[in-house]
Amino acid sequence: MVTGIDLHTHSTCSDGTTPPAETVAFAARAGVAGLALTDHDTMDGWDEAATACLHHGLRFVPGVELSTELGERSVHMLGYFVDPTYAPLVEECDRLRNERLRRAHAMVAKLGGLGVAISMDNVLRRAAGAPVGRPHIAAEIVAAGAVEDFDAAFDQYIADGAPAYVPKHALSPEDGVALINAAGGVAVLAHPGVSTRDAPVDLVLLDRLVTAGLRGVEADHAAHDDDARWFWRNAAQERGLLVTGASDFHGTTKDTGIGAAVTPEAVVDALQGFAAAAVSHETEESPW
Ligand code: AMP
Ligand code: ZN
Ligand code: FE
Ligand code: FE
């Protein structure tokens, strides 16, 4: 039995392969106490996931994984308990959706130049209306027979800095934190030990994010090895940040199952408390 909440999962509303209700069913089977649905740049799956959580007796944590960019480095920011109707957040998600389309076209063109012919129509069919992500493109590269598997598609072609990689224009990581906070949410830095080959997230950036209002670090990400977990847990604790854990479940394209790493419920309560405090502070009436 896994005790805790898996605080980072995906569905077909972004680049996962299971619809929100099915992602929740996987969570129920894994025995976690709850899950956060944190699709890339969209809150579209929340209603379905919340209903499914109610059905399975799981705690639902609403979340989003916001794409930010720092130079050629892609930095992911988790936002929990954000107001899904907050206009600037909705606008940023819309902007990113369009930007993802532009970038997918550019990556398909680059792949063609490298002798990997995949069709944009098929990529779009795979995304089925969700924001287009590199996993959709990776699956097409595999289907075209250009590589053996999904990971090889990333390593050889579309990982950050690889020959067919195209960055997307997005907010800076600091602006991402500020946007999440302005939306009444709480910001947690996703998988700091998983990022880009040449330019991993470093402590200088972490300090800048703390100044911007970051509250937590996903030190126990399933893809972090023991050294990375230890390093980021220490870095978080030294800065008074909460430590979260999660699988980053994407469905059947990756081996990692829900519950591969989890967050203690008390930490989720603390995150929710920060979000609630930020909202009540904002709406507080001036005594004058
Ligand atoms: P995108 O949002 O389009 O930049 O795609 C990011 C997603 O691609 C991440 O959430 C991961 O699911 C996946 N991804 C990124 N880098 C890799 C990699 N090197 N190997 C496998 N999957 C990756
Ligand atoms: Zn993803
Ligand atoms: Fe991510
Ligand atoms: Fe993710």
CSV table of C-alpha atoms and ligand atoms in Angstrom, one decimal:
chain,number,residue,atom,x,y,z
A,1,MET,CA,0.0,0.0,0.0
A,2,VAL,CA,1.4,3.4,-1.0
A,3,THR,CA,0.7,6.1,1.5
A,4,GLY,CA,0.6,9.5,0.1
A,5,ILE,CA,-0.6,11.5,-2.9
A,6,ASP,CA,0.9,11.3,-6.4
A,7,LEU,CA,1.2,15.0,-7.1
A,8,HIS,CA,2.1,14.9,-10.8
A,9,THR,CA,0.2,13.0,-13.5
A,10,HIS,CA,-0.9,13.5,-17.1
A,11,SER,CA,-3.9,12.5,-19.2
A,12,THR,CA,-5.0,12.7,-22.9
A,13,CYS,CA,-5.9,16.4,-22.1
A,14,SER,CA,-2.2,16.9,-22.8
A,15,ASP,CA,0.4,14.3,-23.7
A,16,GLY,CA,-0.6,11.3,-21.6
A,17,THR,CA,-2.2,8.3,-23.2
A,18,THR,CA,-5.0,7.7,-20.6
A,19,PRO,CA,-8.1,10.0,-20.3
A,20,PRO,CA,-8.5,11.7,-16.9
A,21,ALA,CA,-10.9,9.1,-15.5
A,22,GLU,CA,-8.6,6.3,-16.5
A,23,THR,CA,-5.6,8.0,-15.0
A,24,VAL,CA,-7.6,8.1,-11.8
A,25,ALA,CA,-8.6,4.5,-12.1
A,26,PHE,CA,-4.8,3.6,-12.4
A,27,ALA,CA,-4.3,5.6,-9.2
A,28,ALA,CA,-7.0,3.7,-7.4
A,29,ARG,CA,-5.5,0.4,-8.4
A,30,ALA,CA,-2.0,1.6,-7.3
A,31,GLY,CA,-3.4,2.3,-3.8
A,32,VAL,CA,-2.4,6.0,-3.5
A,33,ALA,CA,-4.5,8.3,-1.2
A,34,GLY,CA,-5.1,10.8,-4.0
A,35,LEU,CA,-3.6,12.4,-7.1
A,36,ALA,CA,-3.0,15.7,-8.8
A,37,LEU,CA,-3.8,15.9,-12.5
A,38,THR,CA,-1.1,18.2,-13.8
A,39,ASP,CA,-1.6,18.3,-17.6
A,40,HIS,CA,0.7,20.6,-19.6
A,41,ASP,CA,-0.7,24.0,-20.0
A,42,THR,CA,-4.3,23.1,-19.5
A,43,MET,CA,-6.9,22.6,-16.8
A,44,ASP,CA,-9.3,20.8,-19.2
A,45,GLY,CA,-9.2,17.4,-17.4
A,46,TRP,CA,-10.0,18.6,-13.9
A,47,ASP,CA,-13.8,18.0,-13.9
A,48,GLU,CA,-13.5,14.5,-15.2
A,49,ALA,CA,-10.7,13.7,-12.8
A,50,ALA,CA,-12.5,15.2,-9.8
A,51,THR,CA,-15.6,13.2,-10.5
A,52,ALA,CA,-13.6,10.0,-10.9
A,53,CYS,CA,-11.7,10.7,-7.6
A,54,LEU,CA,-15.1,11.1,-5.9
A,55,HIS,CA,-16.1,7.7,-7.3
A,56,HIS,CA,-12.9,6.0,-6.1
A,57,GLY,CA,-12.7,7.8,-2.7
A,58,LEU,CA,-9.4,9.5,-3.7
A,59,ARG,CA,-8.4,13.0,-2.8
A,60,PHE,CA,-8.2,15.2,-5.9
A,61,VAL,CA,-5.6,17.9,-6.2
A,62,PRO,CA,-6.2,20.3,-9.1
A,63,GLY,CA,-2.9,21.2,-10.9
A,64,VAL,CA,-1.2,22.3,-14.1
A,65,GLU,CA,2.3,21.9,-15.4
A,66,LEU,CA,3.2,25.2,-16.9
A,67,SER,CA,5.9,25.3,-19.5
A,68,THR,CA,8.5,28.0,-19.0
A,69,GLU,CA,11.7,28.6,-20.9
A,70,LEU,CA,15.1,30.0,-19.9
A,71,GLY,CA,17.2,30.3,-23.0
A,72,GLU,CA,17.3,26.8,-24.6
A,73,ARG,CA,16.3,25.3,-21.3
A,74,SER,CA,12.8,24.1,-20.7
A,75,VAL,CA,11.7,24.5,-17.1
A,76,HIS,CA,8.5,23.0,-15.8
A,77,MET,CA,6.5,24.7,-13.1
A,78,LEU,CA,3.7,22.9,-11.2
A,79,GLY,CA,0.8,25.1,-10.1
A,80,TYR,CA,-1.6,23.6,-7.6
A,81,PHE,CA,-5.0,25.0,-6.6
A,82,VAL,CA,-5.0,27.8,-9.3
A,83,ASP,CA,-8.2,29.4,-10.3
A,84,PRO,CA,-8.9,27.8,-13.7
A,85,THR,CA,-10.9,30.9,-14.8
A,86,TYR,CA,-8.2,33.4,-13.9
A,87,ALA,CA,-8.0,35.3,-17.3
A,88,PRO,CA,-4.2,35.8,-17.5
A,89,LEU,CA,-3.6,32.1,-16.8
A,90,VAL,CA,-6.2,31.0,-19.4
A,91,GLU,CA,-4.6,33.4,-21.9
A,92,GLU,CA,-1.1,32.0,-21.2
A,93,CYS,CA,-2.4,28.5,-21.7
A,94,ASP,CA,-4.1,29.5,-25.0
A,95,ARG,CA,-0.9,31.2,-26.1
A,96,LEU,CA,1.1,28.1,-25.3
A,97,ARG,CA,-1.3,25.9,-27.2
A,98,ASN,CA,-0.8,28.0,-30.4
A,99,GLU,CA,2.9,28.2,-29.8
A,100,ARG,CA,3.0,24.4,-29.5
A,101,LEU,CA,1.3,24.1,-32.9
A,102,ARG,CA,3.9,26.4,-34.5
A,103,ARG,CA,6.7,24.5,-32.9
A,104,ALA,CA,5.3,21.1,-33.9
A,105,HIS,CA,5.2,22.2,-37.5
A,106,ALA,CA,8.8,23.4,-37.2
A,107,MET,CA,10.0,20.2,-35.6
A,108,VAL,CA,8.2,18.1,-38.3
A,109,ALA,CA,10.0,20.1,-41.0
A,110,LYS,CA,13.4,19.7,-39.2
A,111,LEU,CA,12.8,16.0,-39.0
A,112,GLY,CA,12.0,15.9,-42.7
A,113,GLY,CA,15.4,17.5,-43.3
A,114,LEU,CA,17.0,14.8,-41.3
A,115,GLY,CA,15.4,12.1,-43.3
A,116,VAL,CA,12.6,11.3,-40.9
A,117,ALA,CA,9.4,11.8,-42.8
A,118,ILE,CA,6.4,12.1,-40.5
A,119,SER,CA,3.2,13.9,-41.2
A,120,MET,CA,1.8,16.8,-39.2
A,121,ASP,CA,-1.7,15.4,-39.8
A,122,ASN,CA,-0.8,12.2,-37.9
A,123,VAL,CA,0.8,14.2,-35.1
A,124,LEU,CA,-2.4,16.2,-34.8
A,125,ARG,CA,-4.6,13.1,-34.9
A,126,ARG,CA,-2.5,11.7,-32.1
A,127,ALA,CA,-2.9,14.8,-30.0
A,128,ALA,CA,-6.7,14.7,-30.6
A,129,GLY,CA,-7.3,18.3,-29.8
A,130,ALA,CA,-5.0,18.5,-26.8
A,131,PRO,CA,-2.0,20.8,-26.7
A,132,VAL,CA,0.6,19.2,-29.0
A,133,GLY,CA,3.6,17.8,-27.1
A,134,ARG,CA,6.9,16.2,-28.0
A,135,PRO,CA,5.6,12.8,-26.9
A,136,HIS,CA,3.0,13.0,-29.7
A,137,ILE,CA,5.8,13.6,-32.2
A,138,ALA,CA,8.0,10.9,-30.6
A,139,ALA,CA,5.3,8.4,-31.1
A,140,GLU,CA,5.1,9.3,-34.8
A,141,ILE,CA,8.9,9.0,-35.2
A,142,VAL,CA,8.6,5.5,-33.7
A,143,ALA,CA,5.6,4.6,-35.9
A,144,ALA,CA,7.6,5.7,-38.9
A,145,GLY,CA,10.3,3.1,-38.0
A,146,ALA,CA,13.0,5.7,-37.7
A,147,VAL,CA,14.0,4.6,-34.2
A,148,GLU,CA,13.4,1.6,-32.0
A,149,ASP,CA,11.5,3.2,-29.2
A,150,PHE,CA,10.1,6.3,-27.6
A,151,ASP,CA,13.3,7.2,-25.6
A,152,ALA,CA,15.4,6.8,-28.7
A,153,ALA,CA,13.2,9.3,-30.5
A,154,PHE,CA,13.9,11.8,-27.8
A,155,ASP,CA,17.6,11.0,-27.5
A,156,GLN,CA,18.4,11.1,-31.3
A,157,TYR,CA,16.0,13.8,-32.4
A,158,ILE,CA,13.8,15.9,-30.1
A,159,ALA,CA,15.2,16.0,-26.6
A,160,ASP,CA,16.3,19.5,-25.5
A,161,GLY,CA,19.2,20.5,-27.7
A,162,ALA,CA,18.9,17.5,-30.0
A,163,PRO,CA,19.0,18.0,-33.8
A,164,ALA,CA,15.2,18.4,-34.4
A,165,TYR,CA,14.5,20.2,-31.2
A,166,VAL,CA,12.7,23.5,-31.4
A,167,PRO,CA,12.2,25.6,-28.3
A,168,LYS,CA,8.8,27.2,-27.6
A,169,HIS,CA,8.5,30.7,-26.6
A,170,ALA,CA,7.1,30.8,-23.1
A,171,LEU,CA,7.2,32.8,-19.9
A,172,SER,CA,10.4,32.9,-17.9
A,173,PRO,CA,10.4,30.5,-14.9
A,174,GLU,CA,10.0,33.5,-12.5
A,175,ASP,CA,7.1,34.9,-14.4
A,176,GLY,CA,5.6,31.4,-14.3
A,177,VAL,CA,5.8,31.4,-10.5
A,178,ALA,CA,4.3,34.8,-10.4
A,179,LEU,CA,1.4,33.8,-12.7
A,180,ILE,CA,0.6,30.8,-10.6
A,181,ASN,CA,0.6,32.9,-7.4
A,182,ALA,CA,-1.5,35.6,-9.1
A,183,ALA,CA,-4.0,32.8,-10.0
A,184,GLY,CA,-4.4,32.0,-6.3
A,185,GLY,CA,-2.2,28.9,-6.6
A,186,VAL,CA,1.0,27.6,-5.2
A,187,ALA,CA,4.1,26.9,-7.3
A,188,VAL,CA,6.4,23.9,-7.1
A,189,LEU,CA,9.5,23.4,-9.3
A,190,ALA,CA,9.0,20.1,-11.3
A,191,HIS,CA,11.7,17.5,-11.7
A,192,PRO,CA,14.8,19.8,-11.3
A,193,GLY,CA,17.1,16.9,-11.7
A,194,VAL,CA,15.6,15.7,-15.1
A,195,SER,CA,16.1,18.8,-17.2
A,196,THR,CA,18.2,19.6,-20.1
A,197,ARG,CA,21.5,17.9,-21.0
A,198,ASP,CA,23.9,20.8,-20.9
A,199,ALA,CA,22.2,23.2,-18.6
A,200,PRO,CA,20.5,21.5,-15.6
A,201,VAL,CA,18.4,23.6,-13.2
A,202,ASP,CA,20.9,25.0,-10.7
A,203,LEU,CA,20.8,26.6,-7.3
A,204,VAL,CA,21.1,30.1,-8.7
A,205,LEU,CA,17.8,29.6,-10.6
A,206,LEU,CA,16.3,28.1,-7.5
A,207,ASP,CA,17.2,31.1,-5.4
A,208,ARG,CA,15.6,33.4,-8.1
A,209,LEU,CA,12.5,31.3,-8.0
A,210,VAL,CA,12.3,31.5,-4.2
A,211,THR,CA,12.4,35.3,-4.5
A,212,ALA,CA,9.6,35.1,-7.1
A,213,GLY,CA,7.4,33.1,-4.6
A,214,LEU,CA,8.2,29.4,-5.2
A,215,ARG,CA,6.9,27.2,-2.3
A,216,GLY,CA,8.2,23.7,-3.2
A,217,VAL,CA,10.5,21.4,-5.1
A,218,GLU,CA,9.7,18.1,-6.6
A,219,ALA,CA,12.8,16.4,-5.1
A,220,ASP,CA,11.2,12.9,-5.1
A,221,HIS,CA,10.4,12.7,-8.8
A,222,ALA,CA,10.3,9.1,-10.0
A,223,ALA,CA,13.1,9.7,-12.5
A,224,HIS,CA,15.5,11.2,-10.0
A,225,ASP,CA,18.2,8.9,-8.7
A,226,ASP,CA,19.0,8.8,-5.0
A,227,ASP,CA,21.7,11.4,-5.3
A,228,ALA,CA,19.4,13.8,-7.1
A,229,ARG,CA,16.7,13.3,-4.5
A,230,TRP,CA,19.1,13.9,-1.7
A,231,PHE,CA,20.5,17.0,-3.4
A,232,TRP,CA,17.2,18.6,-4.1
A,233,ARG,CA,15.7,17.7,-0.8
A,234,ASN,CA,18.6,19.5,1.0
A,235,ALA,CA,18.4,22.5,-1.3
A,236,ALA,CA,14.6,22.7,-0.6
A,237,GLN,CA,15.0,22.3,3.1
A,238,GLU,CA,17.8,24.9,3.3
A,239,ARG,CA,15.4,27.4,1.7
A,240,GLY,CA,12.3,26.5,3.8
A,241,LEU,CA,10.6,24.9,0.7
A,242,LEU,CA,8.3,22.0,0.8
A,243,VAL,CA,9.4,18.7,-0.8
A,244,THR,CA,7.0,16.8,-3.0
A,245,GLY,CA,7.1,13.5,-4.7
A,246,ALA,CA,5.3,12.1,-7.8
A,247,SER,CA,5.5,9.7,-10.7
A,248,ASP,CA,4.9,12.1,-13.6
A,249,PHE,CA,2.6,9.4,-15.0
A,250,HIS,CA,2.0,9.7,-18.8
A,251,GLY,CA,0.1,6.5,-19.4
A,252,THR,CA,1.4,3.7,-21.5
A,253,THR,CA,4.3,5.5,-23.4
A,254,LYS,CA,6.5,5.3,-20.3
A,255,ASP,CA,7.1,2.6,-17.8
A,256,THR,CA,6.6,4.7,-14.7
A,257,GLY,CA,3.3,3.7,-12.9
A,258,ILE,CA,1.2,6.0,-10.6
A,259,GLY,CA,2.5,5.9,-7.0
A,260,ALA,CA,6.1,5.3,-8.1
A,261,ALA,CA,6.7,8.3,-5.8
A,262,VAL,CA,4.3,10.2,-3.6
A,263,THR,CA,3.9,13.2,-1.4
A,264,PRO,CA,2.8,12.9,2.3
A,265,GLU,CA,-0.7,14.3,2.8
A,266,ALA,CA,0.6,16.8,5.4
A,267,VAL,CA,2.7,18.4,2.7
A,268,VAL,CA,-0.3,18.6,0.4
A,269,ASP,CA,-2.3,20.3,3.3
A,270,ALA,CA,0.6,22.8,3.7
A,271,LEU,CA,0.5,23.6,-0.1
A,272,GLN,CA,-3.2,24.0,0.0
A,273,GLY,CA,-2.8,26.3,3.1
A,274,PHE,CA,-0.4,28.5,1.2
A,275,ALA,CA,-2.8,28.8,-1.7
A,276,ALA,CA,-5.7,29.6,0.5
A,277,ALA,CA,-3.7,32.2,2.5
A,278,ALA,CA,-2.7,33.9,-0.8
A,279,VAL,CA,-6.3,34.1,-1.9
A,280,SER,CA,-7.7,35.4,1.4
A,281,HIS,CA,-4.9,38.0,1.6
A,282,GLU,CA,-5.8,39.2,-1.9
A,283,THR,CA,-9.5,39.5,-1.2
A,284,GLU,CA,-9.0,40.9,2.3
A,285,GLU,CA,-10.9,44.2,2.7
A,286,SER,CA,-8.7,47.1,3.8
A,287,PRO,CA,-9.6,48.2,7.3
A,288,TRP,CA,-9.4,51.8,6.2
B,1,AMP,P1,7.0,19.5,-24.6
B,1,AMP,O1,6.0,20.0,-23.5
B,1,AMP,O2,6.3,19.4,-25.9
B,1,AMP,O3,8.3,20.2,-24.6
B,1,AMP,O4,7.3,18.0,-24.1
B,1,AMP,C1,7.7,17.7,-22.8
B,1,AMP,C2,7.4,16.3,-22.5
B,1,AMP,O5,8.2,15.4,-23.2
B,1,AMP,C3,7.8,16.0,-21.0
B,1,AMP,O6,6.7,16.2,-20.2
B,1,AMP,C4,8.1,14.5,-21.1
B,1,AMP,O7,6.9,13.8,-21.0
B,1,AMP,C5,8.7,14.3,-22.4
B,1,AMP,N1,10.1,14.3,-22.5
B,1,AMP,C6,11.0,15.4,-22.5
B,1,AMP,N2,12.3,15.1,-22.6
B,1,AMP,C7,12.3,13.7,-22.7
B,1,AMP,C8,13.3,12.7,-22.8
B,1,AMP,N3,14.6,13.1,-22.9
B,1,AMP,N4,13.0,11.4,-22.9
B,1,AMP,C9,11.7,11.1,-22.8
B,1,AMP,N5,10.6,11.9,-22.7
B,1,AMP,C10,10.9,13.3,-22.6
B,2,ZN,ZN,4.4,15.4,-20.5
B,3,FE,FE,7.6,18.0,-16.9
B,4,FE,FE,4.9,16.1,-16.4
